[in-house]
Coordinates of C-alpha atoms in Angstrom, one line a residue:
M1 CA 27.7 -8.8 -0.7
L2 CA 26.2 -8.5 2.8
K3 CA 29.7 -7.9 4.2
H4 CA 30.3 -5.1 1.7
Y5 CA 27.0 -3.6 2.4
T6 CA 27.7 -3.5 6.2
R7 CA 31.0 -1.9 5.5
V8 CA 29.3 0.8 3.5
L9 CA 26.9 1.6 6.3
V10 CA 29.7 1.8 8.8
A11 CA 31.8 4.0 6.6
S12 CA 28.9 6.4 5.9
R13 CA 28.2 6.9 9.6
T14 CA 31.9 7.1 10.4
I15 CA 32.5 9.9 7.9
E16 CA 29.5 11.8 9.2
A17 CA 30.7 11.5 12.8
F18 CA 34.1 12.7 11.8
L19 CA 32.6 15.7 10.0
L20 CA 30.4 16.6 13.0
L21 CA 33.4 16.3 15.3
L22 CA 35.5 18.4 13.1
L23 CA 32.8 21.1 12.8
L24 CA 32.4 21.1 16.6
L25 CA 36.1 22.1 16.8
L26 CA 35.8 24.8 14.2
L27 CA 32.5 26.1 15.3
P28 CA 33.9 28.8 17.7
L29 CA 36.0 30.2 14.9
L30 CA 33.4 30.2 12.2
Q31 CA 30.1 30.8 14.0
S32 CA 28.1 33.6 12.6
G33 CA 25.1 35.7 13.8
A34 CA 22.8 34.1 11.4
D35 CA 21.2 31.7 13.8
T36 CA 17.4 32.4 13.7
S37 CA 16.9 30.2 16.9
L38 CA 18.7 32.4 19.4
F39 CA 15.4 33.0 21.2
I40 CA 15.6 29.4 22.4
S41 CA 19.3 29.2 23.0
P42 CA 20.7 26.8 25.7
S43 CA 21.1 29.4 28.4
K44 CA 17.5 30.8 28.0
L45 CA 16.1 27.3 27.5
I46 CA 17.2 26.3 31.0
K47 CA 16.1 29.6 32.5
E48 CA 12.7 29.8 30.9
A49 CA 12.1 26.1 31.5
A50 CA 12.9 26.5 35.2
H51 CA 10.6 29.5 35.4
A52 CA 7.8 27.5 33.7
R53 CA 8.3 24.5 35.7
P54 CA 9.9 25.3 39.0
D55 CA 9.3 21.8 40.4
N56 CA 10.7 20.1 37.3
A57 CA 13.0 17.4 38.4
E58 CA 14.3 16.9 34.8
I59 CA 16.4 20.1 35.1
P60 CA 19.6 19.3 37.0
K61 CA 20.0 21.2 40.3
F62 CA 23.9 20.9 40.2
P63 CA 26.3 21.8 37.4
P64 CA 27.4 18.9 35.3
I65 CA 30.9 17.2 35.9
S66 CA 32.0 17.8 32.3
P67 CA 30.5 21.2 31.1
S68 CA 32.8 21.5 28.2
I69 CA 31.6 18.3 26.6
G70 CA 28.0 19.2 27.3
S71 CA 28.5 22.6 25.8
A72 CA 30.1 21.2 22.8
I73 CA 27.0 18.9 22.2
E74 CA 24.6 21.7 22.9
S75 CA 26.5 24.0 20.4
S76 CA 26.1 21.4 17.7
I77 CA 22.3 21.5 18.0
V78 CA 21.3 24.0 15.4
W79 CA 18.4 25.2 13.2
D80 CA 15.4 22.8 13.6
G81 CA 17.4 20.7 16.1
V82 CA 17.0 23.5 18.6
Y83 CA 13.2 23.3 18.4
F84 CA 13.3 19.5 18.8
A85 CA 15.4 19.7 21.9
R86 CA 13.2 22.4 23.4
I87 CA 10.0 20.4 22.8
A88 CA 11.6 17.3 24.2
Q89 CA 12.4 19.1 27.4
C90 CA 9.6 21.6 27.8
G91 CA 6.8 20.4 25.5
Y92 CA 4.9 22.4 22.9
E93 CA 5.0 25.9 24.6
Y94 CA 4.6 28.2 21.6
E95 CA 2.4 28.2 18.6
Q96 CA 5.3 27.9 16.1
T97 CA 6.6 24.9 17.8
F98 CA 3.7 22.9 16.5
A99 CA 5.3 23.0 13.0
F100 CA 7.5 20.1 14.4
L101 CA 5.9 16.9 14.7
P102 CA 6.2 14.9 18.0
L103 CA 7.8 11.5 17.1
L104 CA 11.5 12.7 17.4
P105 CA 11.0 14.7 20.6
I106 CA 9.1 11.9 22.2
L107 CA 11.9 9.4 21.5
M108 CA 14.5 11.9 22.5
Y109 CA 12.8 12.2 25.9
L110 CA 12.4 8.5 26.3
V111 CA 16.1 7.7 25.4
A112 CA 17.3 10.6 27.6
H113 CA 15.4 9.1 30.6
T114 CA 16.3 5.5 30.1
V115 CA 19.4 4.5 28.1
L116 CA 21.3 7.8 28.5
A117 CA 20.0 8.9 31.9
P118 CA 23.3 8.0 33.6
L119 CA 25.0 10.7 31.6
V120 CA 22.9 13.6 32.8
P121 CA 25.1 14.3 35.9
V122 CA 28.1 14.1 33.6
I123 CA 27.3 16.4 30.7
G124 CA 24.0 17.9 31.6
Y125 CA 20.4 17.2 30.8
R126 CA 20.0 19.2 27.5
A127 CA 23.2 17.7 26.3
V128 CA 21.9 14.3 26.9
L129 CA 18.7 15.2 25.0
G130 CA 20.9 16.3 22.1
L131 CA 23.0 13.1 22.3
S132 CA 19.9 11.1 22.3
G133 CA 18.7 12.8 19.1
Y134 CA 22.1 11.9 17.5
V135 CA 21.9 8.3 18.5
I136 CA 18.2 7.9 17.5
N137 CA 18.8 9.3 14.0
N138 CA 21.9 7.4 13.2
V139 CA 20.4 4.1 14.4
A140 CA 17.3 4.9 12.5
F141 CA 19.4 5.6 9.4
V142 CA 21.0 2.3 9.4
F143 CA 17.7 0.5 9.5
A144 CA 16.2 2.8 6.9
A145 CA 19.1 1.8 4.5
V146 CA 18.4 -1.9 5.3
Y147 CA 14.7 -1.4 4.3
L148 CA 15.7 0.6 1.2
Y149 CA 17.9 -2.3 0.0
R150 CA 15.0 -4.8 0.6
L151 CA 12.6 -2.5 -1.1
S152 CA 14.8 -2.0 -4.1
A153 CA 15.4 -5.7 -4.5
I154 CA 11.6 -6.2 -4.8
V155 CA 11.2 -3.3 -7.3
L156 CA 14.3 -3.6 -9.4
K157 CA 14.9 -7.4 -9.1
D158 CA 18.6 -6.7 -9.4
R159 CA 20.8 -7.1 -6.3
K160 CA 23.7 -5.1 -7.7
A161 CA 21.5 -2.2 -8.8
S162 CA 19.8 -2.3 -5.3
L163 CA 23.0 -2.3 -3.5
L164 CA 24.3 0.6 -5.5
A165 CA 21.1 2.6 -4.9
T166 CA 21.5 1.9 -1.2
I167 CA 25.1 3.1 -1.2
L168 CA 24.0 6.2 -2.9
F169 CA 21.4 6.8 -0.2
C170 CA 24.1 6.3 2.5
F171 CA 26.1 9.3 1.0
N172 CA 23.1 11.2 -0.2
P173 CA 23.6 15.1 -0.5
A174 CA 21.4 15.7 2.5
S175 CA 23.4 13.3 4.8
I176 CA 24.2 16.0 7.4
F177 CA 20.3 16.0 8.2
Y178 CA 20.4 12.2 8.7
S179 CA 23.1 12.5 11.3
S180 CA 21.9 15.6 13.1
V181 CA 18.8 16.2 15.4
Y182 CA 16.4 16.2 12.4
S183 CA 13.4 13.9 11.6
E184 CA 14.6 12.7 8.2
S185 CA 16.1 9.5 9.4
L186 CA 13.0 8.4 11.4
Y187 CA 10.7 9.4 8.4
S188 CA 12.9 7.4 6.0
L189 CA 12.9 4.4 8.3
F190 CA 9.2 4.2 8.6
S191 CA 8.5 5.2 5.1
F192 CA 10.9 2.7 3.5
G193 CA 9.7 0.0 6.0
G194 CA 6.1 0.6 5.1
L195 CA 6.6 0.4 1.5
Y196 CA 8.7 -2.7 1.8
Y197 CA 5.8 -4.4 3.6
L198 CA 3.3 -3.0 1.3
L199 CA 5.1 -4.7 -1.7
S200 CA 5.5 -7.8 0.4
G201 CA 1.8 -8.2 0.9
S202 CA 1.8 -7.2 4.7
S203 CA -0.9 -4.6 4.5
T204 CA -1.4 -4.2 8.3
A205 CA 2.4 -3.7 8.9
A206 CA 2.6 -1.2 6.0
V207 CA -0.3 0.8 7.4
L208 CA 1.1 1.0 10.8
L209 CA 4.6 2.1 9.7
L210 CA 3.4 4.6 7.0
A211 CA 1.1 6.1 9.7
V212 CA 4.0 6.5 12.0
S213 CA 6.0 8.2 9.3
G214 CA 3.2 10.9 9.4
S215 CA 4.1 11.7 13.0
A216 CA 7.8 12.2 12.0
R217 CA 7.3 14.5 9.0
S218 CA 4.2 16.1 7.6
N219 CA 4.8 14.7 4.1
G220 CA 4.2 11.2 5.6
V221 CA 0.6 11.8 4.9
L222 CA 1.4 11.6 1.1
N223 CA 2.1 7.9 1.6
A224 CA -1.6 7.4 1.7
G225 CA -1.5 7.8 -2.1
Y226 CA 0.2 4.3 -2.4
F227 CA -3.1 2.7 -0.9
C228 CA -5.3 4.8 -3.1
F229 CA -3.3 3.7 -6.1
Q230 CA -3.6 0.0 -5.0
A231 CA -7.3 0.3 -4.3
M232 CA -8.1 1.8 -7.7
H233 CA -6.1 -0.7 -9.7
Q234 CA -7.6 -3.7 -7.8
A235 CA -11.2 -2.4 -8.1
Y236 CA -10.5 -1.8 -11.9
D237 CA -9.2 -5.3 -12.2
A238 CA -12.3 -6.7 -10.6
I239 CA -14.9 -4.6 -12.5
L240 CA -13.6 -4.1 -16.0
R241 CA -11.1 -6.9 -16.6
K242 CA -13.1 -9.8 -15.1
K243 CA -16.8 -9.0 -15.6
H244 CA -16.9 -10.9 -19.0
A245 CA -14.9 -13.8 -17.9
W246 CA -17.4 -15.3 -15.3
P247 CA -21.1 -16.2 -15.0
Q248 CA -23.5 -13.3 -14.0
S249 CA -23.8 -14.3 -10.4
I250 CA -19.9 -14.3 -10.0
S251 CA -19.5 -11.0 -11.8
A252 CA -22.1 -9.4 -9.3
N253 CA -20.2 -10.8 -6.4
M254 CA -17.0 -9.4 -7.8
L255 CA -18.5 -6.0 -8.1
M256 CA -19.5 -6.1 -4.5
L257 CA -15.9 -7.2 -3.5
A258 CA -14.6 -4.3 -5.7
V259 CA -16.7 -1.8 -3.6
Q260 CA -15.3 -3.5 -0.5
V261 CA -11.8 -3.1 -1.7
L262 CA -12.3 0.6 -2.5
I263 CA -13.6 1.0 1.0
T264 CA -10.7 -0.8 2.5
G265 CA -8.3 1.4 0.5
V266 CA -10.0 4.5 1.8
V267 CA -9.9 3.3 5.4
R268 CA -6.2 2.4 5.1
A269 CA -5.5 5.9 3.5
M270 CA -7.3 7.5 6.3
C271 CA -5.3 5.6 8.9
I272 CA -2.1 7.2 7.5
F273 CA -3.7 10.6 8.3
V274 CA -4.6 9.7 11.9
P275 CA -1.3 10.7 13.7
F276 CA -1.1 14.0 11.8
I277 CA -4.7 14.9 12.3
A278 CA -4.5 13.9 16.1
F279 CA -1.6 16.3 16.5
Q280 CA -3.4 19.1 14.9
L281 CA -6.4 18.5 17.3
Y282 CA -3.9 18.5 20.1
G283 CA -2.7 21.9 19.0
Y284 CA -6.3 23.1 18.7
Y285 CA -7.1 22.0 22.2
N286 CA -4.0 23.7 23.7
L287 CA -4.1 27.0 21.8
C288 CA -7.8 27.6 21.0
L289 CA -10.1 26.2 23.8
G290 CA -10.5 28.2 26.9
R291 CA -9.1 31.4 25.5
S292 CA -10.8 34.8 25.5
P293 CA -11.9 36.4 22.3
D294 CA -9.0 38.8 22.4
E295 CA -6.4 36.0 22.8
I296 CA -7.8 33.5 20.2
R297 CA -5.6 33.2 17.1
P298 CA -7.1 33.8 13.6
W299 CA -6.8 30.2 12.4
C300 CA -8.9 29.0 15.4
K301 CA -11.8 30.9 14.0
A302 CA -11.6 29.3 10.5
R303 CA -14.2 26.8 9.4
I304 CA -11.6 24.2 9.3
P305 CA -8.9 25.2 11.8
F306 CA -5.7 23.9 10.3
L307 CA -2.8 24.8 12.6
Y308 CA 0.0 23.5 10.4
D309 CA -0.9 25.4 7.3
F310 CA -1.3 28.6 9.3
I311 CA 2.2 28.1 11.0
Q312 CA 3.9 27.4 7.7
S313 CA 2.4 30.4 6.0
H314 CA 2.6 32.9 9.0
Y315 CA 6.1 32.2 10.4
W316 CA 7.8 30.8 7.4
G317 CA 6.1 32.4 4.4
V318 CA 5.3 29.1 2.8
G319 CA 2.7 29.2 0.0
F320 CA 2.0 28.8 -3.7
L321 CA 4.5 30.8 -5.7
R322 CA 5.4 33.0 -2.6
Y323 CA 9.0 32.1 -2.9
F324 CA 9.2 33.2 -6.6
E325 CA 11.3 36.4 -6.0
L326 CA 14.5 37.5 -7.6
K327 CA 16.4 37.6 -4.3
Q328 CA 15.7 33.9 -3.9
L329 CA 17.5 32.9 -7.1
P330 CA 20.6 31.6 -5.2
N331 CA 18.2 29.2 -3.3
F332 CA 16.8 28.0 -6.5
L333 CA 20.3 27.4 -7.8
L334 CA 21.1 25.5 -4.6
A335 CA 18.2 23.2 -5.2
S336 CA 18.6 22.8 -8.9
P337 CA 20.8 19.6 -8.8
I338 CA 18.1 17.6 -6.9
L339 CA 15.2 19.0 -8.7
S340 CA 17.0 18.3 -12.1
L341 CA 17.7 14.8 -11.0
A342 CA 14.1 14.3 -10.0
L343 CA 12.9 15.7 -13.3
C344 CA 15.2 13.5 -15.3
S345 CA 14.2 10.5 -13.4
I346 CA 10.5 11.1 -14.1
V347 CA 11.0 12.0 -17.8
H348 CA 13.2 9.1 -18.4
Y349 CA 10.7 6.6 -17.0
A350 CA 7.9 8.3 -18.9
K351 CA 10.0 7.8 -22.1
L352 CA 10.6 4.1 -21.2
R353 CA 6.9 3.5 -20.5
P354 CA 4.8 6.3 -22.0
E355 CA 1.5 4.4 -22.2
L356 CA 1.9 3.1 -18.7
V357 CA 2.5 6.6 -17.2
F358 CA -0.1 8.5 -19.1
S359 CA -2.7 5.8 -18.3
L360 CA -1.6 5.7 -14.7
G361 CA -0.9 2.0 -15.1
F362 CA -4.5 1.0 -16.2
R363 CA -3.2 0.0 -19.7
A364 CA -0.6 -2.4 -18.3
S365 CA -0.6 -6.0 -19.7
N366 CA -2.0 -9.0 -17.8
E367 CA 1.4 -10.4 -17.5
E368 CA 2.9 -7.2 -16.0
K369 CA 0.1 -7.0 -13.5
D370 CA 0.7 -10.7 -12.6
A371 CA 4.2 -9.8 -11.9
A372 CA 3.2 -6.8 -9.8
S373 CA 0.3 -8.7 -8.1
V374 CA 0.4 -7.0 -4.7
L375 CA -0.3 -3.6 -6.2
Y376 CA -2.5 -4.7 -9.1
L377 CA -4.3 -8.0 -8.6
L378 CA -7.4 -8.4 -6.5
E379 CA -6.5 -11.2 -4.2
P380 CA -9.8 -11.2 -2.2
V381 CA -11.7 -11.5 -5.3
R382 CA -9.6 -14.4 -6.5
A383 CA -10.2 -16.2 -3.2
A384 CA -13.9 -15.7 -3.2
N385 CA -14.2 -16.3 -6.9
N386 CA -12.4 -19.7 -6.5
A387 CA -14.8 -20.7 -3.8
Q388 CA -18.0 -19.7 -5.7
S389 CA -17.0 -20.9 -9.1
L390 CA -16.1 -24.5 -8.0
E391 CA -19.5 -25.8 -9.1
F392 CA -19.4 -23.9 -12.4
F393 CA -16.0 -25.4 -13.4
S394 CA -16.7 -28.9 -12.2
S395 CA -18.9 -29.6 -15.4
K396 CA -15.9 -28.6 -17.6
V397 CA -13.2 -30.7 -15.9
Q398 CA -13.0 -33.5 -18.4
L399 CA -13.0 -31.2 -21.4
E400 CA -10.4 -28.9 -20.0
D401 CA -8.3 -31.8 -18.8
S402 CA -7.7 -33.0 -22.4
T403 CA -7.0 -29.5 -23.5
I404 CA -4.4 -29.0 -20.7
R405 CA -2.6 -32.1 -21.7
Q406 CA -2.3 -31.0 -25.2
R407 CA -0.9 -27.7 -24.1
K408 CA 1.5 -29.3 -21.7
H409 CA 2.8 -31.5 -24.5
R410 CA 3.1 -28.4 -26.8
S411 CA 4.8 -26.4 -24.1
K412 CA 7.5 -29.1 -23.7
V413 CA 8.3 -29.1 -27.3
D414 CA 8.6 -25.4 -27.5
T415 CA 10.1 -24.7 -24.0
D416 CA 13.4 -23.3 -25.3
S417 CA 12.1 -21.1 -27.9
L418 CA 9.3 -19.7 -25.6
R419 CA 11.8 -19.1 -22.8
H420 CA 14.2 -17.2 -25.1
S421 CA 11.2 -15.1 -26.4
R422 CA 10.0 -14.3 -22.9
D423 CA 13.5 -13.2 -21.8
E424 CA 13.8 -10.8 -24.7
Q425 CA 10.3 -9.4 -24.7
V426 CA 8.8 -9.6 -21.2
T427 CA 11.8 -9.5 -18.7
P428 CA 12.9 -5.9 -19.6
A429 CA 9.4 -4.6 -18.6
K430 CA 9.5 -6.5 -15.3
Q431 CA 12.6 -5.5 -13.8
G432 CA 15.2 -2.7 -13.7
Y433 CA 14.2 1.0 -14.0
S434 CA 11.4 0.2 -16.5
S435 CA 9.5 -2.0 -13.9
I436 CA 5.8 -1.4 -13.6
L437 CA 6.3 -1.4 -9.8
L438 CA 8.1 2.0 -10.1
L439 CA 5.0 3.7 -11.3
P440 CA 3.5 4.7 -8.0
F441 CA 6.9 5.8 -6.8
I442 CA 7.4 7.9 -9.9
L443 CA 3.9 9.6 -9.3
H444 CA 4.8 10.2 -5.7
L445 CA 8.2 11.8 -6.6
G446 CA 6.5 14.0 -9.2
F447 CA 4.0 15.4 -6.7
M448 CA 6.7 15.9 -4.0
A449 CA 9.0 17.7 -6.5
A450 CA 6.3 20.0 -7.7
T451 CA 5.4 20.9 -4.1
A452 CA 9.0 21.7 -3.3
F453 CA 9.4 23.9 -6.4
F454 CA 6.1 25.8 -6.3
V455 CA 5.1 25.9 -2.7
M456 CA 7.9 25.4 -0.3
H457 CA 11.2 27.1 0.4
V458 CA 12.8 25.7 -2.6
Q459 CA 16.3 25.1 -0.9
V460 CA 14.6 22.6 1.3
A461 CA 14.2 20.3 -1.7
T462 CA 17.5 18.7 -1.2
R463 CA 16.5 17.0 2.1
F464 CA 12.7 16.9 1.2
L465 CA 13.4 14.7 -1.8
S466 CA 16.3 12.8 -0.2
S467 CA 13.9 10.1 1.1
S468 CA 12.5 9.3 -2.4
P469 CA 13.7 6.0 -3.7
P470 CA 13.4 6.7 -7.4
L471 CA 16.2 9.2 -7.2
Y472 CA 18.6 6.4 -6.2
W473 CA 17.2 3.9 -8.6
F474 CA 17.6 6.3 -11.4
S475 CA 21.2 7.2 -10.5
S476 CA 22.0 3.5 -10.2
Y477 CA 20.4 3.0 -13.6
L478 CA 22.6 5.7 -15.1
M479 CA 25.7 4.3 -13.6
H480 CA 25.0 0.9 -15.3
S481 CA 24.4 2.6 -18.6
R482 CA 27.0 2.9 -21.4
S483 CA 28.1 6.3 -20.2
G484 CA 27.9 5.1 -16.6
C485 CA 31.5 6.2 -15.8
K486 CA 30.8 9.8 -16.6
W487 CA 27.5 9.9 -14.9
G488 CA 29.0 8.1 -11.9
R489 CA 31.7 10.7 -11.4
L490 CA 29.0 13.4 -11.7
V491 CA 26.7 11.9 -9.2
W492 CA 29.4 11.2 -6.7
A493 CA 30.8 14.7 -7.1
Y494 CA 27.5 16.2 -6.4
C495 CA 27.0 14.0 -3.4
A496 CA 30.6 14.7 -2.0
A497 CA 30.3 18.5 -2.6
Y498 CA 26.9 18.8 -0.8
I499 CA 28.0 16.6 2.1
L500 CA 31.2 18.6 2.7
I501 CA 30.0 22.2 1.9
G502 CA 26.4 21.7 3.2
S503 CA 27.7 20.3 6.5
L504 CA 30.0 23.3 7.0
L505 CA 27.2 25.7 6.1
F506 CA 24.5 23.9 8.2
S507 CA 26.6 23.8 11.3
N508 CA 27.4 27.4 11.2
F509 CA 23.9 28.7 10.8
Y510 CA 24.3 29.6 7.1
P511 CA 21.3 28.7 4.9
F512 CA 21.8 25.4 3.2
T513 CA 18.6 23.5 2.9

């Protein structure tokens, strides 16, 4: 299975590389004037950067040895990639560039000055920056796929379904963005990695990775919701489910520990916001402080100066229901497949587990919460409770010992029947698409889909939701159903069409997503 999985990863990256190479060859024939980033084109970039930093040693003083190769690489940097390349070379010079978070430009700068530095005299500095972006994103994509497989194995408890979900991710409809100079690959890497460590019980690693995801894309801050979900359920488990089971002194201590867990959850959630908030403060420092009243921007005067929200609204027209116009109907149609898939995945899970969804998991059975112990059980309370209740239980050891022996004898007699009953009644609720572990992912997907539909430019939904694991888990579930062949053909046709057509439109400055 591992060899097959490796082949799929290599095949997906090879196909994307072939498409990019083909589009580079066709670019001069198909290029249109729809590029909205011409004001920071390669030629102007070099001139303006040289004017801004005349002593900048990063800009080559001599022409590259192979300018045609460098020109081809530079021409392949389109849409948001132009901004990332400009930021990597010249920093955040303009207000609108602060819409692009710094993780990818920083890594591009570091790779261009270390690993790929020998190529600067050959193809030029900006081409090396672009090439470093391609290398970073494709390498990050491979590791993101590895983490998605591991995460899927924990949640679904089914290796075949996990592998199929990962294969679908490798050929997802937004694949062109995972191979181009975009931040989707880095966000998926740190998001999947953080969620994997969260479900593995490594909270520190989870906080660090999910916080870094917030410096790749702004929606990384939504990952704080997983820690809020965890803290709420752990505190609920301590206060309501345990208070009648122990002596009064122990119950009081568990209440204190529940408060401690809530505080810990809030602190962890706040850590996810730190990189994003720090970047906003950096923008405020550069654009607001030291300016005259005539030069200061309107958002600087706000009670809470929020740069990112102002940029999205002012330059890109992002806002609640602002995209609901008749002329935007084609973009809604373009986003309809991914939004429909998201809606179906949410509705289907709600039908499988209605009580679980509408109670936000608080009505889950004890056995299910035991199976999902990392998210639901209060491990610190358990440890403290075991230490403090030792004396309380010591007086009951003899009585319980005889009871346990009777239960063991009874369990040996009825092992086969109990195991059969457990497999039929409990296992379906613990694994597959009906697993209780899917609940926070479903809630997260629902919030993201609603945001994409009502607030954002709706065509962005294809890549915005492409990093959401439930989409691939649900597609995998459909393919394993009775009508799996029909659904499989439909899903693969959708992915193939968006990879081919989307790549062609994207590389030639036509609106895609």
